Coordinates of C-alpha atoms in Angstrom, one line a residue:
M832 CA 19.8 -65.7 -8.1
S833 CA 18.2 -62.5 -9.5
W834 CA 16.3 -59.9 -7.5
P835 CA 12.4 -59.5 -7.4
P836 CA 10.8 -56.7 -9.9
A837 CA 10.2 -54.2 -7.2
R838 CA 14.1 -54.1 -5.7
R839 CA 15.4 -54.1 -8.6
S840 CA 13.7 -51.0 -10.4
G841 CA 14.5 -49.2 -7.2
A842 CA 10.7 -48.8 -6.9
R843 CA 9.6 -46.5 -2.9
W844 CA 8.5 -48.6 -0.2
P845 CA 4.9 -49.0 0.6
E846 CA 3.4 -46.3 2.3
R847 CA 2.4 -48.6 5.7
E848 CA 6.3 -49.2 5.6
Y849 CA 7.9 -45.7 5.5
E850 CA 5.1 -45.0 8.6
K851 CA 6.7 -47.7 10.4
V852 CA 10.6 -46.3 9.6
A853 CA 9.1 -43.0 10.7
A854 CA 8.2 -43.7 13.9
P855 CA 9.8 -43.1 17.2
K856 CA 12.0 -44.8 19.2
K857 CA 10.8 -46.1 22.3
G858 CA 11.7 -43.3 25.1
R859 CA 12.0 -39.2 25.5
S860 CA 11.0 -38.2 21.8
A861 CA 8.1 -41.0 21.8
S862 CA 6.6 -39.5 25.6
A863 CA 6.6 -36.1 23.9
Q864 CA 5.7 -36.9 20.3
S865 CA 1.9 -38.9 22.6
K866 CA 1.8 -35.9 25.3
P867 CA 1.9 -32.8 23.5
G868 CA -0.9 -31.2 25.4
R869 CA 1.5 -31.6 28.7
S870 CA 3.8 -28.5 27.0
L871 CA 0.5 -26.6 25.8
A872 CA 0.0 -26.8 29.3
L873 CA 2.8 -25.9 31.0
I874 CA 3.0 -21.9 28.3
L875 CA -0.9 -21.9 29.3
I876 CA 0.1 -21.7 33.3
A877 CA 2.6 -19.5 32.6
I878 CA 0.2 -17.0 30.6
V879 CA -2.1 -16.9 33.5
A880 CA 0.4 -16.7 36.4
L881 CA 2.5 -13.6 34.8
T882 CA -1.2 -12.2 34.1
G883 CA -2.2 -12.8 37.2
G884 CA 0.8 -11.6 39.0
M885 CA 0.5 -8.0 36.3
F886 CA -2.9 -7.8 37.9
W887 CA -2.2 -8.0 41.3
S888 CA 0.6 -5.6 41.1
G889 CA -1.6 -3.0 40.1
H890 CA 1.0 -2.4 36.5
T891 CA -1.5 -3.4 34.0
T892 CA 0.1 -1.5 31.2
P893 CA 4.3 -1.1 29.9
R894 CA 5.7 2.0 31.4
L895 CA 6.4 4.6 28.4
G896 CA 9.5 5.9 27.4
I897 CA 10.1 10.4 27.3
D898 CA 9.2 10.1 23.3
L899 CA 5.9 7.9 24.5
A900 CA 5.1 9.8 27.8
G901 CA 6.8 13.3 27.5
G902 CA 8.3 14.7 29.5
T903 CA 11.5 16.9 29.7
S904 CA 14.7 17.1 27.9
I905 CA 17.6 19.4 28.9
T906 CA 20.7 20.7 26.9
L907 CA 23.7 21.8 28.6
R908 CA 27.3 22.7 26.9
A909 CA 30.5 22.2 29.1
V910 CA 32.2 25.5 29.5
A911 CA 35.9 25.7 31.0
E912 CA 37.3 27.9 33.7
P913 CA 39.9 30.6 32.0
G914 CA 42.9 29.3 31.2
Q915 CA 41.7 26.1 32.2
E916 CA 40.0 25.8 27.8
S917 CA 41.7 22.2 28.1
A918 CA 39.6 20.6 31.0
I919 CA 37.0 19.6 28.0
N920 CA 37.9 16.4 27.4
K921 CA 36.4 13.0 27.1
T922 CA 37.9 12.0 30.6
N923 CA 35.8 14.6 32.2
M924 CA 32.9 14.6 29.9
D925 CA 32.4 11.2 30.7
T926 CA 33.1 11.8 34.7
A927 CA 30.2 14.4 33.9
V928 CA 28.1 11.9 32.7
E929 CA 29.0 9.7 35.4
I930 CA 28.0 12.1 38.5
M931 CA 24.6 14.0 36.5
N932 CA 23.6 9.8 36.2
R933 CA 24.4 9.2 39.6
R934 CA 22.9 12.3 40.7
V935 CA 19.4 11.8 38.8
N936 CA 18.9 8.5 40.0
G937 CA 19.9 8.8 43.5
L938 CA 16.1 11.1 43.9
G939 CA 14.9 7.1 42.0
V940 CA 13.8 9.0 38.8
S941 CA 14.2 6.0 36.6
E942 CA 14.3 6.1 32.9
A943 CA 16.7 9.0 33.3
E944 CA 19.2 9.1 30.2
V945 CA 22.2 11.3 30.4
Q946 CA 24.9 10.2 27.3
T947 CA 26.8 12.8 25.7
Q948 CA 26.4 14.1 22.4
G949 CA 29.3 15.4 20.6
N950 CA 32.3 16.7 22.5
K951 CA 31.3 19.5 24.7
N952 CA 26.9 18.9 25.1
I953 CA 25.4 16.4 27.6
I954 CA 21.5 15.3 27.0
V955 CA 20.2 14.5 30.2
N956 CA 15.9 13.6 29.1
I957 CA 13.4 13.2 32.1
P958 CA 10.5 11.4 31.4
K959 CA 7.2 12.8 32.5
G960 CA 5.5 11.6 35.9
T961 CA 9.0 10.3 37.8
N962 CA 9.9 13.7 39.6
S963 CA 11.4 15.4 37.5
K964 CA 11.0 18.6 38.4
E965 CA 13.7 17.9 41.5
A966 CA 15.6 15.9 39.1
Q967 CA 15.6 19.0 36.6
D968 CA 16.9 21.1 39.3
Q969 CA 19.8 18.7 40.8
V970 CA 21.2 17.9 36.8
G971 CA 21.0 21.8 36.4
T972 CA 23.0 22.5 39.3
T973 CA 26.3 22.1 37.3
A974 CA 28.4 24.2 39.2
K975 CA 31.1 22.8 41.6
L976 CA 30.1 22.4 45.4
Y977 CA 31.3 24.4 48.7
F978 CA 32.2 24.7 52.2
R979 CA 31.6 28.3 53.0
P980 CA 32.4 30.1 56.4
V981 CA 29.0 32.1 57.8
I982 CA 29.6 35.5 58.2
A983 CA 26.1 36.8 58.8
T984 CA 22.5 35.5 57.8
E985 CA 18.8 36.5 57.8
V986 CA 15.6 35.4 57.3
S987 CA 14.5 37.2 53.7
G988 CA 12.7 40.4 53.9
A989 CA 12.6 40.7 57.6
A990 CA 13.3 44.1 58.0
A991 CA 13.6 46.6 55.7
P992 CA 16.4 47.4 53.5
G993 CA 19.3 49.0 54.9
T994 CA 22.8 48.1 56.2
P995 CA 22.9 45.4 58.6
S996 CA 25.1 44.7 60.8
P997 CA 27.6 41.2 59.2
S998 CA 26.2 39.6 62.3
A999 CA 23.1 39.9 61.8
S1000 CA 21.0 35.7 62.4
T1001 CA 17.7 36.8 64.1
S1002 CA 14.9 35.7 61.9
A1003 CA 11.8 36.9 61.1
S1004 CA 9.9 36.2 64.2
G1005 CA 12.7 37.8 66.2
S1006 CA 14.4 35.1 67.9
P1007 CA 17.7 34.1 67.4
K1008 CA 18.2 31.7 64.7
A1009 CA 19.2 28.2 64.9
P1010 CA 21.9 26.7 62.2
D1011 CA 22.2 23.3 61.2
K1012 CA 24.3 21.1 63.4
A1013 CA 28.0 18.9 62.2
T1014 CA 29.7 16.7 64.7
S1015 CA 32.0 14.3 63.8
S1016 CA 32.0 11.0 65.5
S1017 CA 35.8 10.6 66.0
S1018 CA 35.5 13.6 68.5
P1019 CA 33.7 13.6 71.9
S1020 CA 30.6 14.8 72.6
S1021 CA 29.7 18.5 74.1
S1022 CA 29.2 18.3 77.7
T1023 CA 25.8 20.7 77.0
P1024 CA 24.4 18.4 74.4
P1025 CA 21.6 20.9 72.4
S1026 CA 17.9 21.1 73.0
A1027 CA 15.1 19.9 71.3
T1028 CA 14.3 23.4 70.6
S1029 CA 18.1 24.2 69.1
T1030 CA 16.6 22.3 65.6
S1031 CA 13.5 24.7 65.3
Q1032 CA 14.5 26.5 62.8
G1033 CA 17.2 25.0 60.9
R1034 CA 19.2 21.8 61.4
A1035 CA 23.1 20.2 63.0
V1036 CA 25.4 18.5 62.6
T1037 CA 26.3 16.1 65.2
D1038 CA 28.4 13.6 66.8
G1039 CA 31.8 16.4 67.5
L1040 CA 30.0 19.6 66.9
K1041 CA 27.6 20.6 69.4
A1042 CA 26.5 24.5 69.0
D1043 CA 24.8 26.2 72.2
A1044 CA 21.0 25.4 73.0
T1045 CA 20.3 29.2 72.5
P1046 CA 22.6 30.5 70.4
S1047 CA 22.8 34.4 70.5
A1048 CA 23.6 37.0 67.7
K1049 CA 27.6 38.4 68.3
A1050 CA 28.8 41.2 66.2
S1051 CA 31.2 41.0 63.4
G1052 CA 34.3 42.3 65.5
N1053 CA 35.3 38.3 66.5
P1054 CA 39.2 38.2 65.7
S1055 CA 39.2 34.9 64.0
A1056 CA 36.0 36.2 61.4
P1057 CA 36.9 36.0 57.7
P1058 CA 39.0 39.0 56.5
A1059 CA 36.5 39.8 54.4
A1060 CA 33.7 40.7 57.1
S1061 CA 36.4 43.5 58.6
S1062 CA 34.8 46.7 58.1
G1063 CA 36.6 50.0 56.8
S1064 CA 36.9 48.5 52.8
D1065 CA 35.7 49.3 49.6
A1066 CA 34.5 45.3 49.0
T1067 CA 33.2 45.1 52.5
S1068 CA 31.0 47.8 51.9
K1069 CA 30.6 46.3 48.4
L1070 CA 29.3 43.1 50.1
Q1071 CA 27.1 44.8 53.0
A1072 CA 25.2 46.6 50.3
Q1073 CA 24.8 43.6 47.7
Y1074 CA 23.4 41.7 51.5
A1075 CA 21.1 44.8 52.5
A1076 CA 19.4 44.7 48.8
L1077 CA 19.2 40.9 48.4
D1078 CA 15.6 39.9 48.5
C1079 CA 15.6 36.0 48.1
T1080 CA 12.1 35.7 47.6
K1081 CA 12.4 36.8 44.3
P1082 CA 13.9 33.9 42.1
T1083 CA 16.0 36.8 39.8
Q1084 CA 17.8 37.9 42.7
R1085 CA 18.5 34.4 44.2
T1086 CA 19.6 33.5 40.6
D1087 CA 22.1 36.3 40.5
A1088 CA 23.4 35.8 44.1
G1089 CA 26.6 36.1 44.4
K1090 CA 27.7 36.1 40.3
G1091 CA 30.4 35.9 39.3
A1092 CA 32.3 35.3 42.8
K1093 CA 35.5 33.3 42.8
P1094 CA 36.0 30.8 45.8
T1095 CA 38.7 33.2 47.0
D1096 CA 36.2 36.1 47.4
A1097 CA 33.5 36.6 49.9
T1098 CA 30.1 36.2 48.4
V1099 CA 25.9 37.1 49.3
A1100 CA 23.7 33.9 48.4
C1101 CA 20.5 32.1 49.6
G1102 CA 19.1 29.6 50.9
K1103 CA 16.3 27.8 52.3
N1104 CA 15.6 26.9 56.3
A1105 CA 14.2 24.4 57.6
Q1106 CA 10.9 26.1 57.7
G1107 CA 10.6 26.9 54.1
Q1108 CA 11.3 30.0 54.0
W1109 CA 14.2 32.0 51.7
S1110 CA 17.5 33.3 54.1
K1111 CA 19.8 35.4 53.3
Y1112 CA 23.5 35.0 53.9
V1113 CA 27.2 36.6 53.6
L1114 CA 29.9 34.0 53.6
G1115 CA 33.4 34.3 53.7
P1116 CA 36.1 32.5 51.4
A1117 CA 36.1 29.0 50.2
A1118 CA 37.4 26.3 52.9
V1119 CA 36.8 23.3 51.6
D1120 CA 36.5 21.8 47.9
G1121 CA 33.8 19.4 46.7
T1122 CA 36.2 17.2 45.5
D1123 CA 37.4 16.6 48.4
V1124 CA 34.3 14.8 49.3
D1125 CA 35.0 11.3 49.4
K1126 CA 31.5 9.7 50.2
A1127 CA 28.0 11.0 51.6
Q1128 CA 25.3 8.7 52.5
A1129 CA 22.0 9.3 54.3
V1130 CA 21.7 7.4 57.7
F1131 CA 18.8 6.6 60.0
N1132 CA 20.9 6.9 62.9
T1133 CA 19.2 4.7 65.6
T1134 CA 21.5 5.1 68.7
T1135 CA 21.3 8.9 69.5
A1136 CA 17.9 9.0 68.3
A1137 CA 18.9 11.8 65.8
G1138 CA 16.7 10.2 63.0
W1139 CA 17.7 10.7 59.5
T1140 CA 21.1 12.0 59.2
V1141 CA 23.5 13.1 56.6
T1142 CA 27.3 11.0 57.1
M1143 CA 30.3 12.9 55.2
D1144 CA 34.0 11.0 54.4
F1145 CA 36.4 13.4 54.0
T1146 CA 40.2 12.6 51.4
S1147 CA 43.4 13.4 53.1
K1148 CA 43.4 16.8 52.0
G1149 CA 40.0 17.1 52.3
T1150 CA 40.8 16.1 56.2
K1151 CA 42.7 18.2 56.5
K1152 CA 40.7 21.7 55.4
F1153 CA 37.8 20.2 57.2
A1154 CA 39.9 20.5 60.6
D1155 CA 41.8 23.7 59.4
I1156 CA 38.4 25.6 58.9
T1157 CA 35.9 23.9 61.6
G1158 CA 38.3 24.7 64.2
K1159 CA 38.1 28.8 63.5
L1160 CA 34.8 28.3 63.8
A1161 CA 34.5 26.5 66.7
Q1162 CA 35.7 29.8 68.2
N1163 CA 33.0 32.0 67.7
Q1164 CA 29.2 32.7 68.2
S1165 CA 26.8 32.0 66.4
P1166 CA 25.8 32.5 63.5
Q1167 CA 30.2 32.7 62.9
N1168 CA 30.1 29.0 64.4
Q1169 CA 28.2 27.6 60.7
F1170 CA 29.9 27.3 57.4
A1171 CA 27.6 27.4 54.9
I1172 CA 27.3 23.8 51.9
V1173 CA 26.7 26.2 49.1
L1174 CA 26.4 24.1 45.3
D1175 CA 25.8 27.2 42.7
G1176 CA 25.2 29.7 44.2
E1177 CA 22.9 28.2 46.6
V1178 CA 23.2 27.6 50.0
V1179 CA 22.2 23.7 50.1
S1180 CA 22.9 23.2 54.3
D1181 CA 24.3 25.4 56.8
P1182 CA 26.1 23.3 59.9
Y1183 CA 26.9 24.9 62.7
V1184 CA 30.4 23.4 65.2
R1185 CA 31.8 23.9 68.6
Q1186 CA 35.2 22.2 67.8
A1187 CA 37.5 20.9 65.6
L1188 CA 36.5 18.2 63.2
T1189 CA 39.4 16.4 62.7
G1190 CA 39.0 12.5 62.4
G1191 CA 37.8 13.4 58.4
N1192 CA 34.6 12.2 58.3
A1193 CA 31.5 14.7 60.2
E1194 CA 27.4 13.6 60.4
I1195 CA 24.6 15.9 59.9
S1196 CA 21.9 16.1 62.0
G1197 CA 18.7 17.9 62.7
S1198 CA 14.8 17.4 61.6
F1199 CA 15.6 16.0 58.5
N1200 CA 13.1 13.7 56.8
Q1201 CA 14.8 10.1 54.4
D1202 CA 13.9 12.3 51.2
E1203 CA 16.0 15.6 52.3
A1204 CA 18.2 14.0 53.9
Q1205 CA 18.9 11.9 50.2
S1206 CA 19.1 15.0 48.7
L1207 CA 21.2 16.8 50.9
A1208 CA 23.3 13.4 50.5
N1209 CA 23.3 13.5 46.7
M1210 CA 24.8 17.0 46.4
L1211 CA 27.2 16.3 49.1
S1212 CA 28.4 13.0 46.9
Y1213 CA 27.9 14.5 43.5
G1214 CA 28.3 18.1 43.6
A1215 CA 31.3 18.4 42.1
L1216 CA 31.8 18.3 38.6
P1217 CA 34.8 18.6 36.5
L1218 CA 34.0 21.5 34.3
T1219 CA 30.9 24.1 34.3
F1220 CA 28.2 23.6 32.4
K1221 CA 25.5 26.0 30.6
E1222 CA 21.9 25.1 30.2
D1223 CA 21.7 25.3 26.5
S1224 CA 18.1 24.7 26.5
V1225 CA 15.3 22.7 28.0
T1226 CA 12.7 21.1 25.7
T1227 CA 9.0 19.8 27.2
V1228 CA 7.7 16.7 25.2
T1229 CA 4.3 16.9 24.8
A1230 CA 2.3 13.5 26.6
A1231 CA -0.3 14.7 23.3
L1232 CA 2.9 14.4 20.8
G1233 CA 4.0 11.3 23.0
G1234 CA 0.6 9.7 22.5
D1235 CA 0.8 10.6 18.7
Q1236 CA 4.4 8.9 18.3
L1237 CA 3.0 5.9 20.5
H1238 CA 0.0 5.8 17.9
A1239 CA 1.8 5.7 14.5
G1240 CA 3.7 2.7 16.4
L1241 CA 1.2 0.5 17.1
I1242 CA -0.5 1.7 13.7
A1243 CA 2.8 0.6 11.8
G1244 CA 2.9 -2.7 13.6
A1245 CA -1.0 -3.4 13.0
I1246 CA -0.4 -3.2 9.0
G1247 CA 3.0 -5.3 9.5
L1248 CA 1.1 -8.0 11.9
A1249 CA -1.5 -8.2 8.9
L1250 CA 0.7 -8.7 6.3
V1251 CA 2.3 -11.2 7.7
I1252 CA -1.2 -12.7 8.3
I1253 CA -2.4 -12.3 4.8
Y1254 CA 0.7 -13.8 3.4
L1255 CA 0.8 -17.0 6.1
V1256 CA -3.7 -17.8 5.1
A1257 CA -2.9 -17.7 1.3
Y1258 CA 0.2 -19.3 1.1
Y1259 CA -0.4 -22.0 4.5
R1260 CA -3.8 -21.9 4.4
G1261 CA -4.7 -24.2 7.4
L1262 CA -1.4 -24.2 9.1
S1263 CA -2.4 -20.2 9.4
L1264 CA -4.4 -21.0 12.0
I1265 CA -1.3 -22.3 13.9
A1266 CA 0.9 -19.2 13.2
V1267 CA -1.9 -16.4 14.0
A1268 CA -2.6 -18.7 17.1
S1269 CA 1.4 -18.9 17.8
L1270 CA 1.4 -15.2 17.1
L1271 CA -0.9 -13.8 19.3
C1272 CA 0.8 -16.6 22.4
S1273 CA 4.0 -14.6 21.6
A1274 CA 2.5 -11.4 21.4
A1275 CA 0.6 -11.6 24.8
L1276 CA 3.9 -12.9 27.1
T1277 CA 5.9 -10.2 25.6
Y1278 CA 3.0 -7.6 26.3
V1279 CA 2.9 -9.2 30.0
I1280 CA 6.6 -9.1 30.8
M1281 CA 6.9 -5.6 29.3
A1282 CA 4.6 -4.8 32.2
L1283 CA 5.9 -6.7 34.8
L1284 CA 9.2 -5.0 34.0
G1285 CA 8.4 -1.6 34.8
P1286 CA 8.3 -1.1 38.2
T1287 CA 10.7 -4.4 38.8
I1288 CA 13.8 -3.5 36.2
N1289 CA 12.2 0.6 35.3
F1290 CA 12.2 -0.7 32.2
A1291 CA 10.2 1.3 30.0
L1292 CA 8.7 1.2 26.5
N1293 CA 9.9 3.7 23.8
L1294 CA 9.7 4.1 20.4
P1295 CA 12.7 2.0 19.0
A1296 CA 11.5 -0.3 21.3
V1297 CA 8.1 -0.7 19.8
C1298 CA 10.0 -1.1 16.9
G1299 CA 12.1 -3.5 17.8
A1300 CA 8.5 -5.7 18.9
I1301 CA 8.0 -4.9 15.6
V1302 CA 10.6 -6.5 14.2
A1303 CA 10.1 -9.3 16.1
I1304 CA 7.1 -10.2 14.7
G1305 CA 8.8 -11.7 11.4
I1306 CA 11.7 -13.5 13.2
T1307 CA 8.6 -15.2 15.3
A1308 CA 6.5 -16.2 11.2
D1309 CA 10.4 -17.2 10.0
S1310 CA 10.5 -19.6 13.0
F1311 CA 7.2 -21.1 11.7
I1312 CA 8.0 -21.5 8.0
V1313 CA 10.9 -23.2 8.6
Y1314 CA 8.5 -25.9 10.9
F1315 CA 5.9 -25.4 8.1
E1316 CA 8.2 -26.1 5.4
R1317 CA 9.9 -29.2 6.2
V1318 CA 7.0 -30.8 7.0
R1319 CA 5.5 -30.1 4.0
D1320 CA 8.9 -31.1 1.8
E1321 CA 9.1 -34.6 4.1
I1322 CA 4.9 -34.8 2.6
R1323 CA 6.2 -34.0 -0.8
E1324 CA 8.4 -37.5 -0.1
G1325 CA 5.3 -39.8 0.2
R1326 CA 4.8 -39.2 3.8
T1327 CA 1.6 -39.3 5.6
L1328 CA 1.1 -36.0 7.9
R1329 CA 2.1 -37.8 11.4
P1330 CA 5.4 -39.3 10.7
A1331 CA 6.2 -35.9 8.8
V1332 CA 5.6 -34.0 12.4
E1333 CA 8.0 -35.8 13.7
R1334 CA 11.1 -36.2 10.9
A1335 CA 11.1 -32.7 10.3
W1336 CA 10.6 -31.2 13.6
P1337 CA 14.7 -31.9 14.5
R1338 CA 16.3 -30.4 11.6
A1339 CA 13.8 -27.5 11.8
R1340 CA 14.9 -27.5 15.5
R1341 CA 18.0 -26.7 14.7
T1342 CA 17.9 -24.0 11.9
I1343 CA 15.7 -22.0 14.5
L1344 CA 18.0 -21.9 17.1
V1345 CA 21.1 -21.0 15.4
S1346 CA 19.1 -18.2 13.7
D1347 CA 17.5 -17.3 17.2
F1348 CA 21.3 -17.4 18.5
V1349 CA 22.8 -15.5 15.8
S1350 CA 19.5 -12.8 16.7
F1351 CA 20.0 -12.6 20.0
L1352 CA 23.9 -12.3 19.8
A1353 CA 23.1 -9.0 18.0
A1354 CA 20.7 -7.7 19.9
A1355 CA 22.8 -8.3 22.9
V1356 CA 25.9 -6.8 21.6
L1357 CA 24.4 -3.6 20.4
F1358 CA 22.7 -3.2 23.8
I1359 CA 26.4 -2.9 25.8
V1360 CA 28.1 -1.1 23.0
T1361 CA 25.1 1.5 22.8
V1362 CA 22.9 3.8 25.3
G1363 CA 20.3 5.3 25.6
K1364 CA 16.6 5.0 23.3
V1365 CA 19.4 2.3 21.2
Q1366 CA 19.1 -0.2 23.9
G1367 CA 15.5 -0.4 24.1
F1368 CA 15.8 -1.7 20.2
A1369 CA 17.8 -4.4 21.5
F1370 CA 16.8 -5.2 25.1
T1371 CA 12.8 -5.9 22.9
L1372 CA 14.3 -8.0 20.3
G1373 CA 16.5 -9.6 22.6
L1374 CA 13.3 -10.5 24.9
T1375 CA 11.6 -11.6 21.8
T1376 CA 14.1 -13.6 20.5
V1377 CA 14.0 -15.5 23.9
L1378 CA 10.6 -15.8 23.8
D1379 CA 10.1 -17.2 20.1
V1380 CA 12.1 -20.1 21.3
V1381 CA 10.0 -20.5 24.1
V1382 CA 6.9 -20.4 22.4
V1383 CA 7.8 -22.4 19.1
F1384 CA 8.7 -25.3 21.3
L1385 CA 6.3 -24.9 24.0
F1386 CA 3.3 -24.4 21.5
T1387 CA 4.3 -24.3 18.0
K1388 CA 5.2 -28.1 17.9
P1389 CA 2.8 -29.5 19.6
L1390 CA -0.2 -27.8 18.7
L1391 CA 1.3 -29.3 15.4
T1392 CA 1.4 -32.4 17.0
L1393 CA -2.6 -32.6 17.8
L1394 CA -4.0 -31.2 15.0
A1395 CA -2.1 -33.6 12.4
R1396 CA -4.6 -36.3 14.1
R1397 CA -7.6 -34.1 12.6
K1398 CA -9.0 -35.5 10.4
F1399 CA -9.2 -33.0 8.2
F1400 CA -5.2 -31.7 8.6
A1401 CA -4.7 -35.6 8.3
S1402 CA -6.1 -36.5 5.3
G1403 CA -4.6 -33.7 3.4
H1404 CA -7.5 -31.6 2.5
K1405 CA -7.2 -28.7 -0.2
W1406 CA -7.2 -26.4 2.2
S1407 CA -5.3 -27.8 5.2
G1408 CA -2.1 -26.5 3.3
L1409 CA -1.1 -30.3 3.8
D1410 CA -2.7 -31.3 0.1
P1411 CA 0.1 -33.8 -1.1
K1412 CA -1.3 -33.6 -5.2
A1413 CA -0.9 -29.8 -4.5
L1414 CA 2.5 -29.7 -2.7
G1415 CA 3.3 -32.2 -5.8
A1416 CA 4.2 -34.9 -3.8
K1417 CA 5.5 -38.3 -5.6
P1418 CA 2.8 -41.3 -4.0
P1419 CA 4.4 -44.6 -3.0
L1420 CA 4.3 -47.5 -4.9
R1421 CA 3.1 -50.3 -3.6
R1422 CA 5.6 -53.6 -4.3
T1423 CA 4.9 -56.6 -5.9
R1424 CA 4.8 -59.9 -5.1
R1425 CA 7.7 -62.3 -5.5
P1426 CA 7.8 -64.7 -8.8
S1427 CA 6.7 -68.6 -7.5
P1428 CA 9.6 -70.4 -8.0
P1429 CA 9.4 -73.2 -11.2
A1430 CA 8.3 -77.0 -10.6
A1431 CA 10.9 -78.7 -9.7
G1432 CA 13.4 -80.7 -13.1
P1433 CA 15.6 -80.1 -15.9
V1434 CA 16.9 -76.8 -16.1
D1435 CA 16.1 -75.1 -19.7
P1436 CA 20.0 -74.2 -20.2
K1437 CA 19.2 -70.9 -22.3
E1438 CA 17.5 -69.4 -19.1
A1439 CA 20.1 -70.2 -17.0

C-alpha cells in the first residue's frame, strides 16, 4: 500500500495542525500562559511599594560618592622610625589601613575609602557631607598613642608668660582644675566618692580610681614625681621655659608643642578641657604604649548613674605597666595624680587616679556625651599605628566638579540608551515598544533600589557605578534580542505568533539565564577581589544583572504574551516586526485529499 502524495513528498502540516502541536500541556505552563496579567501585576506592585518606601524614608535620590558629590582626598606617606626601615612592609601597611578604616567608620563616616597606593602611600577619600572634618582630623593623627604622667597643667593664656611652678593646675578663674577620673572595675571603691563638682572642669576615670572631691594644687617636691620634674637640671629649665611660652590657643604652637620628643623624654603638650578651653601640660616620659590597650569601647553606665563612659582592657604586658604607673600616681595630689592620654602630641583625656589599678581594665567617666565617649574609645582602640605617617597632600573635590562628572555620566547614559532605542525601532519596529517598556521598568527598579540602599547599607553612587549602570543597558537589551529572535525563528518555520511566543520561551529563557549568570559571576568576583571605586562598578553591574532576570521573567515575557493576542501583532502587520513575508517564512502547505479506493474487481497486473 502506498502513502498519500502529501505524506510521500514530505509536505508540511497545515497551520491549524501546527497550532495543535504547539499548544502547551495542561498544568502549570498553561496557567502561566493564560494568566500573564498576574506577573505584570506582581512587578507593578513591587515598583509601587519600593517607590512608596523611598518617599517614606525621605531619601528620594541615590547617595553620591566623593567623585560626584565632592569631598576630601588625603594622601599619607609612611615614614619609618630611625633604624627601623624594614617596618614599612605589606603587613604593617595593611594593618594601618585597617586601623584607619575602623577609625573613620567608628565616627559614622560612611563610604569613606582607605586603601594603599604603591608600597608607602595610603589614600583616604572622605565624601562631602558625612562627618568629613572630624574624620580627617582623626585619620591625620597617625602618631602612636601614649599614656604619660601629668606634671603640671593650666588653662592656656590664664596667666602672663613666666616661669610657673611645675605643679600649677589652676583654671582660668583661679580655682583648682578637676581632671578626668579613671577607675577599675576590679578595684574597690574609695570611701569618699567624688562630688558632683569634681568633674566640672574635666572628666574622671571611675570604678577603681577615685579622686578627692576638691583636689588641691601642690608643688612638685613630691618624691614620687617623675624625674624630669626635678629642679636643677638644664632639661628641666628648658622644659619650664617651653611650658611658660606655650600658648595652646594658637594652632601653630599646638602643632609644634612637644615636636620631636621621644617616648622616654618629658615634654609639653596641648589639649582641650571639658569646657572646650585649650590647656597646656608638662608631661613625664611615656609609661604605657597605645599598643598595650587591647580593647576600648563607649558604654552607657546605668549602675552608677555615670552616663556615658569609656572602658579599657589592657594586654597582659599593658596590665603590669598600667598597674605600676597608677600605683605611683595614686601617691600624689592633683595634678600629679593624673595621666594624660596623648595621641599625635595632643592630650585627648587626662584622668586622675587614687589607687593602683591592677585588674587589667579601667573605666573613664565624667560628663561625656555619646559622641565624645565614642570618639575617645576610637582613639584608644585604634590610636597605635604600626608606622608613622606624613600627610603628603590634601585634595578637595568640589561639588561643582562632581556635578560636572555626574552630568557627563548622565549624558553618556542617555546617548547609549538613545542608540539602543533607535536600533530597536529600526530593526524590531512594533516589538521595540516591548523592549523600551522593559528598559523603563528596569531603570525604575534600579533607581528606586539605589535610593533605598543609600540609608540602608551606605551605598554611594560613584562614577564607576554610573558606568556599570550604562553597561547594564546593553546587557538588558541583549536579553530582549535573544527572546525576540527565538520568536521570529519560530515564525520563519511557519508557526503563528501565539504558539511561536510559547515555543520560543524555553530556549530563550535558558540562554538568558546562562548569559546573566556569567555576567553576575564576573561582577561578584570583581567585587570581592577589588577595593575602592571599582567595587561600585561591580556592585551596580551585579544588581542590574539580577534585575534583568526579574524584568524579563515578570514583565517582558507576560507583556509579549498579551500583545500576541492583539490583531496588530497576531496578523503579522508589516510594522509589527513579525511580518512572515519580511522574515522569509515558509508558508504552510495544505494536505491534499487521499485518492478514493478503486472499485472492486480484478486487478490489472501492470498496476500491481
